[in-house]
């Protein structure tokens, strides 16, 4: 069953409700390598099964929606959220949270982990959370499935917090957590069930793809060639980014090809080098900021003009963007 969007606040914040009252990999994607990363430099398959016109239109419209929530606490803001009644989970005393994390293998996830632990300290001081036991799957579906099953078997979790490694593969494990009767919070990446009490996600799937593709289209000409660099398959938000961009590139007459990189700088440089050998590359599209600097350096190594490109709000890329005067 496809999930429905529910409350959108901060992941650990659901624990505040307690204070008020009382082994398989994703079959829908290409097999990963032994390290759990996608086979590098493989072009994505033709035909995008992740494209959803209704969700594309929804997230396109949401780009202009003013968020609801406290202005001085943007991390508690949300847009167009479907709220649900969580009163059945109210109880007295501090609770134990069990967090099954996909990984902390990139700067974005590392920053989130640091932020989450700061909020954990606040909630511990408030007597809301007693502890948070965390297991890190290190980007492995099989490991995260085992982690979730471990928490279930342990029997000591008052709430499950899950950031899925991939979408389809994690769905049965999330459903097993839901079957315990304890609240389940899924955030960041999604799963194919609506059993979690809370699903927190950005509009950064299709909306990200629309924003980034429009930027490239506005700065390029029909017929120009764009290389898409994608970190891994099978994650809904990442697949949606490319699905949106791919559609807009096709509509604009942009010649776009995409590759999975595993966020490996050496692989990114190799991909760019190979594509430059085929002809001019006018644009670089990325579904995340990992490897943006490596992509720029590949153009420098080849002695060709910088492309129009997208990156992310990572300091290494922003410094390079400022130094080079990239579009």
mmCIF file of C-alpha atoms in Angstrom:
data_model
loop_
_atom_site.group_PDB
_atom_site.id
_atom_site.type_symbol
_atom_site.label_atom_id
_atom_site.label_comp_id
_atom_site.label_asym_id
_atom_site.label_seq_id
_atom_site.Cartn_x
_atom_site.Cartn_y
_atom_site.Cartn_z
ATOM 1 C CA UNK A 1 0.000 0.000 0.000
ATOM 2 C CA UNK A 2 1.313 3.430 -0.885
ATOM 3 C CA UNK A 3 1.783 5.622 2.132
ATOM 4 C CA UNK A 4 -0.143 8.773 2.943
ATOM 5 C CA UNK A 5 1.646 11.859 4.191
ATOM 6 C CA UNK A 6 1.148 12.450 7.889
ATOM 7 C CA UNK A 7 2.417 14.904 10.476
ATOM 8 C CA UNK A 8 5.597 16.747 9.489
ATOM 9 C CA UNK A 9 7.597 18.032 12.447
ATOM 10 C CA UNK A 10 10.894 17.022 14.031
ATOM 11 C CA UNK A 11 11.557 13.291 14.369
ATOM 12 C CA UNK A 12 12.272 13.140 18.078
ATOM 13 C CA UNK A 13 9.525 15.660 18.854
ATOM 14 C CA UNK A 14 6.821 12.979 18.904
ATOM 15 C CA UNK A 15 8.300 11.826 22.194
ATOM 16 C CA UNK A 16 6.883 14.991 23.732
ATOM 17 C CA UNK A 17 3.451 13.377 23.539
ATOM 18 C CA UNK A 18 4.406 11.009 26.338
ATOM 19 C CA UNK A 19 4.966 13.970 28.662
ATOM 20 C CA UNK A 20 1.519 15.433 28.024
ATOM 21 C CA UNK A 21 -0.415 12.761 29.948
ATOM 22 C CA UNK A 22 0.603 10.134 31.302
ATOM 23 C CA UNK A 23 17.430 -10.367 4.565
ATOM 24 C CA UNK A 24 16.950 -9.163 1.195
ATOM 25 C CA UNK A 25 17.844 -6.114 -0.856
ATOM 26 C CA UNK A 26 15.397 -3.924 -2.744
ATOM 27 C CA UNK A 27 13.986 -6.108 -5.572
ATOM 28 C CA UNK A 28 12.862 -3.086 -7.564
ATOM 29 C CA UNK A 29 16.355 -1.774 -8.258
ATOM 30 C CA UNK A 30 19.660 -2.986 -9.619
ATOM 31 C CA UNK A 31 21.622 -5.206 -7.208
ATOM 32 C CA UNK A 32 24.132 -3.317 -5.052
ATOM 33 C CA UNK A 33 27.793 -4.142 -4.842
ATOM 34 C CA UNK A 34 29.145 -5.991 -1.811
ATOM 35 C CA UNK A 35 29.750 -2.662 -0.089
ATOM 36 C CA UNK A 36 26.045 -1.854 -0.337
ATOM 37 C CA UNK A 37 26.683 0.887 -2.897
ATOM 38 C CA UNK A 38 25.236 0.766 -6.419
ATOM 39 C CA UNK A 39 27.414 -0.525 -9.195
ATOM 40 C CA UNK A 40 29.240 2.650 -10.222
ATOM 41 C CA UNK A 41 28.870 4.390 -13.558
ATOM 42 C CA UNK A 42 25.963 2.247 -14.743
ATOM 43 C CA UNK A 43 23.494 4.314 -16.760
ATOM 44 C CA UNK A 44 19.995 4.113 -15.309
ATOM 45 C CA UNK A 45 17.467 1.951 -17.088
ATOM 46 C CA UNK A 46 15.268 3.472 -19.775
ATOM 47 C CA UNK A 47 11.742 4.373 -18.727
ATOM 48 C CA UNK A 48 11.247 5.829 -15.279
ATOM 49 C CA UNK A 49 8.808 3.873 -13.149
ATOM 50 C CA UNK A 50 9.277 6.376 -10.304
ATOM 51 C CA UNK A 51 7.588 9.229 -12.166
ATOM 52 C CA UNK A 52 4.206 10.146 -10.664
ATOM 53 C CA UNK A 53 2.471 13.040 -12.410
ATOM 54 C CA UNK A 54 0.107 13.726 -9.506
ATOM 55 C CA UNK A 55 2.931 13.893 -6.966
ATOM 56 C CA UNK A 56 5.035 15.914 -9.412
ATOM 57 C CA UNK A 57 2.233 18.485 -9.697
ATOM 58 C CA UNK A 58 1.661 18.491 -5.924
ATOM 59 C CA UNK A 59 5.282 19.141 -5.046
ATOM 60 C CA UNK A 60 5.605 21.681 -7.838
ATOM 61 C CA UNK A 61 2.749 23.645 -6.260
ATOM 62 C CA UNK A 62 4.149 23.168 -2.754
ATOM 63 C CA UNK A 63 7.277 25.101 -3.717
ATOM 64 C CA UNK A 64 5.239 28.268 -3.315
ATOM 65 C CA UNK A 65 3.323 27.346 -0.153
ATOM 66 C CA UNK A 66 4.039 29.333 3.010
ATOM 67 C CA UNK A 67 4.824 26.930 5.875
ATOM 68 C CA UNK A 68 2.680 26.662 8.985
ATOM 69 C CA UNK A 69 4.133 26.577 12.470
ATOM 70 C CA UNK A 70 6.187 28.823 14.767
ATOM 71 C CA UNK A 71 8.299 31.378 12.917
ATOM 72 C CA UNK A 72 11.048 31.197 15.541
ATOM 73 C CA UNK A 73 11.218 27.388 15.336
ATOM 74 C CA UNK A 74 11.480 26.577 11.618
ATOM 75 C CA UNK A 75 12.320 22.959 12.421
ATOM 76 C CA UNK A 76 8.729 22.570 13.655
ATOM 77 C CA UNK A 77 7.177 24.095 10.550
ATOM 78 C CA UNK A 78 5.313 22.055 7.960
ATOM 79 C CA UNK A 79 3.262 22.437 4.807
ATOM 80 C CA UNK A 80 -0.004 20.746 3.865
ATOM 81 C CA UNK A 81 0.398 18.144 6.604
ATOM 82 C CA UNK A 82 -2.190 15.491 7.336
ATOM 83 C CA UNK A 83 -2.416 15.454 11.125
ATOM 84 C CA UNK A 84 -3.365 12.298 13.009
ATOM 85 C CA UNK A 85 -4.607 11.661 16.552
ATOM 86 C CA UNK A 86 -1.743 10.302 18.668
ATOM 87 C CA UNK A 87 -3.503 10.403 22.037
ATOM 88 C CA UNK A 88 -3.449 6.599 22.326
ATOM 89 C CA UNK A 89 0.314 6.786 22.869
ATOM 90 C CA UNK A 90 0.181 9.142 25.853
ATOM 91 C CA UNK A 91 1.692 7.810 29.077
ATOM 92 C CA UNK A 92 3.695 8.953 32.073
ATOM 93 C CA UNK A 93 7.453 8.890 32.428
ATOM 94 C CA UNK A 94 10.515 9.089 30.224
ATOM 95 C CA UNK A 95 10.555 6.674 27.296
ATOM 96 C CA UNK A 96 13.212 4.730 25.436
ATOM 97 C CA UNK A 97 13.598 5.539 21.745
ATOM 98 C CA UNK A 98 15.119 3.016 19.338
ATOM 99 C CA UNK A 99 16.653 4.559 16.227
ATOM 100 C CA UNK A 100 17.449 2.475 13.136
ATOM 101 C CA UNK A 101 19.551 4.768 10.956
ATOM 102 C CA UNK A 102 20.510 4.100 7.347
ATOM 103 C CA UNK A 103 23.976 5.587 7.805
ATOM 104 C CA UNK A 104 26.056 8.647 8.574
ATOM 105 C CA UNK A 105 28.052 8.206 5.381
ATOM 106 C CA UNK A 106 27.766 11.733 4.005
ATOM 107 C CA UNK A 107 27.983 15.269 5.416
ATOM 108 C CA UNK A 108 24.229 15.803 5.239
ATOM 109 C CA UNK A 109 23.516 12.733 7.345
ATOM 110 C CA UNK A 110 26.368 13.541 9.734
ATOM 111 C CA UNK A 111 24.924 17.010 10.336
ATOM 112 C CA UNK A 112 21.501 15.495 10.944
ATOM 113 C CA UNK A 113 22.946 13.011 13.431
ATOM 114 C CA UNK A 114 24.673 15.792 15.374
ATOM 115 C CA UNK A 115 21.469 17.856 15.399
ATOM 116 C CA UNK A 116 19.403 14.890 16.498
ATOM 117 C CA UNK A 117 21.683 14.236 19.461
ATOM 118 C CA UNK A 118 21.463 17.853 20.552
ATOM 119 C CA UNK A 119 17.672 17.609 20.558
ATOM 120 C CA UNK A 120 17.924 14.300 22.403
ATOM 121 C CA UNK A 121 19.771 16.051 25.235
ATOM 122 C CA UNK A 122 16.993 18.643 25.459
ATOM 123 C CA UNK A 123 14.307 15.962 25.678
ATOM 124 C CA UNK A 124 16.300 14.006 28.255
ATOM 125 C CA UNK A 125 16.612 17.138 30.386
ATOM 126 C CA UNK A 126 12.842 17.554 30.088
ATOM 127 C CA UNK A 127 12.278 13.980 31.240
ATOM 128 C CA UNK A 128 10.667 12.955 27.958
ATOM 129 C CA UNK A 129 13.279 10.456 26.750
ATOM 130 C CA UNK A 130 15.307 8.208 29.034
ATOM 131 C CA UNK A 131 17.697 7.009 26.326
ATOM 132 C CA UNK A 132 17.975 6.488 22.581
ATOM 133 C CA UNK A 133 19.548 3.244 21.446
ATOM 134 C CA UNK A 134 20.904 3.635 17.929
ATOM 135 C CA UNK A 135 21.978 1.106 15.333
ATOM 136 C CA UNK A 136 23.733 2.270 12.150
ATOM 137 C CA UNK A 137 23.154 0.155 9.034
ATOM 138 C CA UNK A 138 26.139 1.617 7.167
ATOM 139 C CA UNK A 139 24.097 1.880 3.945
ATOM 140 C CA UNK A 140 23.101 -1.801 3.964
ATOM 141 C CA UNK A 141 19.510 -2.988 3.510
ATOM 142 C CA UNK A 142 20.256 -6.346 5.116
ATOM 143 C CA UNK A 143 21.912 -4.727 8.128
ATOM 144 C CA UNK A 144 19.027 -2.345 8.704
ATOM 145 C CA UNK A 145 16.474 -5.131 8.429
ATOM 146 C CA UNK A 146 18.443 -7.015 11.089
ATOM 147 C CA UNK A 147 18.669 -3.854 13.213
ATOM 148 C CA UNK A 148 14.908 -3.333 13.190
ATOM 149 C CA UNK A 149 14.266 -6.990 13.965
ATOM 150 C CA UNK A 150 16.777 -6.770 16.823
ATOM 151 C CA UNK A 151 14.880 -3.847 18.341
ATOM 152 C CA UNK A 152 11.585 -5.721 18.001
ATOM 153 C CA UNK A 153 12.991 -8.868 19.619
ATOM 154 C CA UNK A 154 14.644 -6.851 22.389
ATOM 155 C CA UNK A 155 11.218 -5.661 23.465
ATOM 156 C CA UNK A 156 12.433 -2.541 25.253
ATOM 157 C CA UNK A 157 11.523 0.137 22.731
ATOM 158 C CA UNK A 158 8.773 2.622 23.555
ATOM 159 C CA UNK A 159 9.033 4.216 20.115
ATOM 160 C CA UNK A 160 10.776 3.275 16.873
ATOM 161 C CA UNK A 161 12.509 5.944 14.783
ATOM 162 C CA UNK A 162 13.548 4.740 11.331
ATOM 163 C CA UNK A 163 15.430 6.464 8.533
ATOM 164 C CA UNK A 164 15.159 3.815 5.794
ATOM 165 C CA UNK A 165 18.169 2.815 3.737
ATOM 166 C CA UNK A 166 15.956 2.150 0.723
ATOM 167 C CA UNK A 167 12.261 2.190 0.018
ATOM 168 C CA UNK A 168 10.901 -1.227 -0.982
ATOM 169 C CA UNK A 169 13.371 -3.369 0.951
ATOM 170 C CA UNK A 170 12.640 -1.673 4.281
ATOM 171 C CA UNK A 171 8.854 -1.807 3.992
ATOM 172 C CA UNK A 172 8.313 -5.275 5.550
ATOM 173 C CA UNK A 173 10.640 -4.487 8.470
ATOM 174 C CA UNK A 174 8.838 -1.200 9.143
ATOM 175 C CA UNK A 175 5.522 -3.042 9.067
ATOM 176 C CA UNK A 176 6.856 -5.517 11.626
ATOM 177 C CA UNK A 177 7.762 -2.587 13.882
ATOM 178 C CA UNK A 178 4.235 -1.215 13.449
ATOM 179 C CA UNK A 179 2.800 -4.598 14.413
ATOM 180 C CA UNK A 180 4.293 -4.197 17.911
ATOM 181 C CA UNK A 181 1.691 -1.534 18.658
ATOM 182 C CA UNK A 182 4.386 1.004 19.511
ATOM 183 C CA UNK A 183 4.533 4.302 17.598
ATOM 184 C CA UNK A 184 6.784 4.267 14.546
ATOM 185 C CA UNK A 185 8.335 7.430 13.108
ATOM 186 C CA UNK A 186 9.763 7.252 9.592
ATOM 187 C CA UNK A 187 11.726 10.246 8.372
ATOM 188 C CA UNK A 188 13.934 11.424 5.535
ATOM 189 C CA UNK A 189 13.351 8.532 3.118
ATOM 190 C CA UNK A 190 10.027 6.783 2.757
ATOM 191 C CA UNK A 191 8.627 3.262 2.624
ATOM 192 C CA UNK A 192 5.690 1.687 0.800
ATOM 193 C CA UNK A 193 3.275 1.522 3.726
ATOM 194 C CA UNK A 194 1.225 4.031 5.680
ATOM 195 C CA UNK A 195 1.469 2.137 8.982
ATOM 196 C CA UNK A 196 3.905 4.585 10.667
ATOM 197 C CA UNK A 197 2.219 7.077 12.975
ATOM 198 C CA UNK A 198 4.464 9.812 11.631
ATOM 199 C CA UNK A 199 6.217 10.285 8.294
ATOM 200 C CA UNK A 200 8.482 13.314 8.063
ATOM 201 C CA UNK A 201 9.869 14.167 4.670
ATOM 202 C CA UNK A 202 10.882 17.135 2.558
ATOM 203 C CA UNK A 203 9.289 18.113 -0.722
ATOM 204 C CA UNK A 204 12.834 17.636 -1.940
ATOM 205 C CA UNK A 205 11.957 14.734 -4.199
ATOM 206 C CA UNK A 206 10.131 16.016 -7.246
ATOM 207 C CA UNK A 207 10.491 19.616 -6.048
ATOM 208 C CA UNK A 208 14.287 19.278 -5.903
ATOM 209 C CA UNK A 209 14.307 17.799 -9.392
ATOM 210 C CA UNK A 210 12.138 20.615 -10.713
ATOM 211 C CA UNK A 211 14.243 23.376 -9.141
ATOM 212 C CA UNK A 212 17.566 21.981 -10.299
ATOM 213 C CA UNK A 213 16.417 21.070 -13.793
ATOM 214 C CA UNK A 214 14.828 24.479 -14.316
ATOM 215 C CA UNK A 215 18.095 26.146 -13.293
ATOM 216 C CA UNK A 216 20.041 24.165 -15.875
ATOM 217 C CA UNK A 217 17.417 24.647 -18.578
ATOM 218 C CA UNK A 218 17.374 28.408 -17.981
ATOM 219 C CA UNK A 219 21.141 28.539 -18.492
ATOM 220 C CA UNK A 220 21.494 26.089 -21.390
ATOM 221 C CA UNK A 221 20.249 25.707 -24.946
ATOM 222 C CA UNK A 222 18.177 22.935 -26.528
ATOM 223 C CA UNK A 223 20.498 20.181 -27.681
ATOM 224 C CA UNK A 224 23.089 20.836 -24.968
ATOM 225 C CA UNK A 225 24.326 17.762 -23.162
ATOM 226 C CA UNK A 226 23.863 17.259 -19.407
ATOM 227 C CA UNK A 227 25.366 14.503 -17.279
ATOM 228 C CA UNK A 228 23.340 13.457 -14.235
ATOM 229 C CA UNK A 229 25.334 12.157 -11.269
ATOM 230 C CA UNK A 230 23.240 10.048 -8.892
ATOM 231 C CA UNK A 231 24.487 8.587 -5.635
ATOM 232 C CA UNK A 232 22.390 5.402 -5.433
ATOM 233 C CA UNK A 233 19.177 3.777 -6.672
ATOM 234 C CA UNK A 234 16.073 2.621 -4.871
ATOM 235 C CA UNK A 235 15.600 5.571 -2.491
ATOM 236 C CA UNK A 236 12.283 7.266 -3.184
ATOM 237 C CA UNK A 237 13.367 10.867 -2.666
ATOM 238 C CA UNK A 238 16.467 10.414 -4.853
ATOM 239 C CA UNK A 239 14.590 8.550 -7.583
ATOM 240 C CA UNK A 240 11.933 11.268 -7.626
ATOM 241 C CA UNK A 241 14.579 13.959 -8.056
ATOM 242 C CA UNK A 242 15.849 12.363 -11.222
ATOM 243 C CA UNK A 243 12.363 11.467 -12.478
ATOM 244 C CA UNK A 244 11.376 15.141 -12.340
ATOM 245 C CA UNK A 245 14.606 16.380 -13.889
ATOM 246 C CA UNK A 246 14.519 13.753 -16.635
ATOM 247 C CA UNK A 247 11.016 14.817 -17.659
ATOM 248 C CA UNK A 248 11.875 18.513 -17.779
ATOM 249 C CA UNK A 249 15.115 17.918 -19.675
ATOM 250 C CA UNK A 250 13.226 15.902 -22.287
ATOM 251 C CA UNK A 251 10.541 18.585 -22.597
ATOM 252 C CA UNK A 252 13.229 21.259 -23.073
ATOM 253 C CA UNK A 253 15.219 19.307 -25.650
ATOM 254 C CA UNK A 254 18.206 18.823 -23.354
ATOM 255 C CA UNK A 255 20.266 15.696 -24.051
ATOM 256 C CA UNK A 256 20.642 14.139 -20.591
ATOM 257 C CA UNK A 257 22.343 10.927 -19.500
ATOM 258 C CA UNK A 258 22.647 9.733 -15.906
ATOM 259 C CA UNK A 259 25.067 7.524 -13.982
ATOM 260 C CA UNK A 260 25.123 6.060 -10.478
ATOM 261 C CA UNK A 261 28.328 7.024 -8.714
ATOM 262 C CA UNK A 262 28.195 5.605 -5.198
ATOM 263 C CA UNK A 263 29.270 9.139 -4.185
ATOM 264 C CA UNK A 264 32.824 8.065 -5.036
ATOM 265 C CA UNK A 265 34.946 11.067 -6.137
ATOM 266 C CA UNK A 266 37.241 8.871 -8.244
ATOM 267 C CA UNK A 267 34.273 7.302 -10.007
ATOM 268 C CA UNK A 268 32.742 10.726 -10.617
ATOM 269 C CA UNK A 269 35.952 11.934 -12.242
ATOM 270 C CA UNK A 270 36.075 8.812 -14.398
ATOM 271 C CA UNK A 271 32.482 9.288 -15.538
ATOM 272 C CA UNK A 272 33.039 12.940 -16.430
ATOM 273 C CA UNK A 273 36.263 12.097 -18.253
ATOM 274 C CA UNK A 274 34.480 9.443 -20.316
ATOM 275 C CA UNK A 275 31.588 11.764 -21.138
ATOM 276 C CA UNK A 276 33.928 14.594 -22.141
ATOM 277 C CA UNK A 277 35.654 12.189 -24.505
ATOM 278 C CA UNK A 278 32.314 11.793 -26.297
ATOM 279 C CA UNK A 279 31.823 15.539 -26.749
ATOM 280 C CA UNK A 280 31.017 18.769 -24.950
ATOM 281 C CA UNK A 281 29.273 18.515 -21.592
ATOM 282 C CA UNK A 282 27.460 21.768 -20.906
ATOM 283 C CA UNK A 283 25.733 20.869 -17.648
ATOM 284 C CA UNK A 284 26.084 18.699 -14.556
ATOM 285 C CA UNK A 285 23.002 17.699 -12.571
ATOM 286 C CA UNK A 286 23.419 16.098 -9.151
ATOM 287 C CA UNK A 287 20.826 14.449 -6.911
ATOM 288 C CA UNK A 288 22.944 15.340 -3.850
ATOM 289 C CA UNK A 289 25.985 17.460 -3.106
ATOM 290 C CA UNK A 290 28.381 14.563 -2.564
ATOM 291 C CA UNK A 291 31.120 14.679 -5.155
ATOM 292 C CA UNK A 292 30.331 18.117 -6.552
ATOM 293 C CA UNK A 293 33.930 19.266 -6.116
ATOM 294 C CA UNK A 294 35.212 16.105 -7.807
ATOM 295 C CA UNK A 295 32.975 16.850 -10.785
ATOM 296 C CA UNK A 296 34.374 20.373 -11.074
ATOM 297 C CA UNK A 297 37.936 19.091 -10.794
ATOM 298 C CA UNK A 298 37.291 16.671 -13.664
ATOM 299 C CA UNK A 299 36.636 19.641 -15.946
ATOM 300 C CA UNK A 300 39.781 21.334 -14.670
ATOM 301 C CA UNK A 301 41.809 18.192 -15.333
ATOM 302 C CA UNK A 302 40.472 18.077 -18.889
ATOM 303 C CA UNK A 303 41.259 21.747 -19.478
ATOM 304 C CA UNK A 304 37.737 22.572 -20.654
ATOM 305 C CA UNK A 305 35.240 25.241 -19.648
ATOM 306 C CA UNK A 306 33.281 24.781 -16.451
ATOM 307 C CA UNK A 307 29.722 23.505 -16.896
ATOM 308 C CA UNK A 308 26.516 24.938 -15.572
ATOM 309 C CA UNK A 309 25.876 22.715 -12.572
ATOM 310 C CA UNK A 310 23.900 22.132 -9.423
ATOM 311 C CA UNK A 311 25.384 21.133 -6.090
ATOM 312 C CA UNK A 312 24.177 21.462 -2.529
ATOM 313 C CA UNK A 313 24.726 23.593 0.566
ATOM 314 C CA UNK A 314 28.004 21.916 1.511
ATOM 315 C CA UNK A 315 30.934 24.163 2.326
ATOM 316 C CA UNK A 316 33.418 22.398 0.037
ATOM 317 C CA UNK A 317 31.181 22.980 -2.973
ATOM 318 C CA UNK A 318 30.247 26.520 -1.985
ATOM 319 C CA UNK A 319 33.905 27.464 -1.598
ATOM 320 C CA UNK A 320 34.692 26.004 -5.013
ATOM 321 C CA UNK A 321 31.673 27.740 -6.525
ATOM 322 C CA UNK A 322 32.865 31.070 -5.144
ATOM 323 C CA UNK A 323 36.484 30.540 -6.203
ATOM 324 C CA UNK A 324 35.660 29.517 -9.759
ATOM 325 C CA UNK A 325 32.742 31.826 -10.500
ATOM 326 C CA UNK A 326 30.529 28.947 -11.588
ATOM 327 C CA UNK A 327 27.115 29.816 -13.010
#
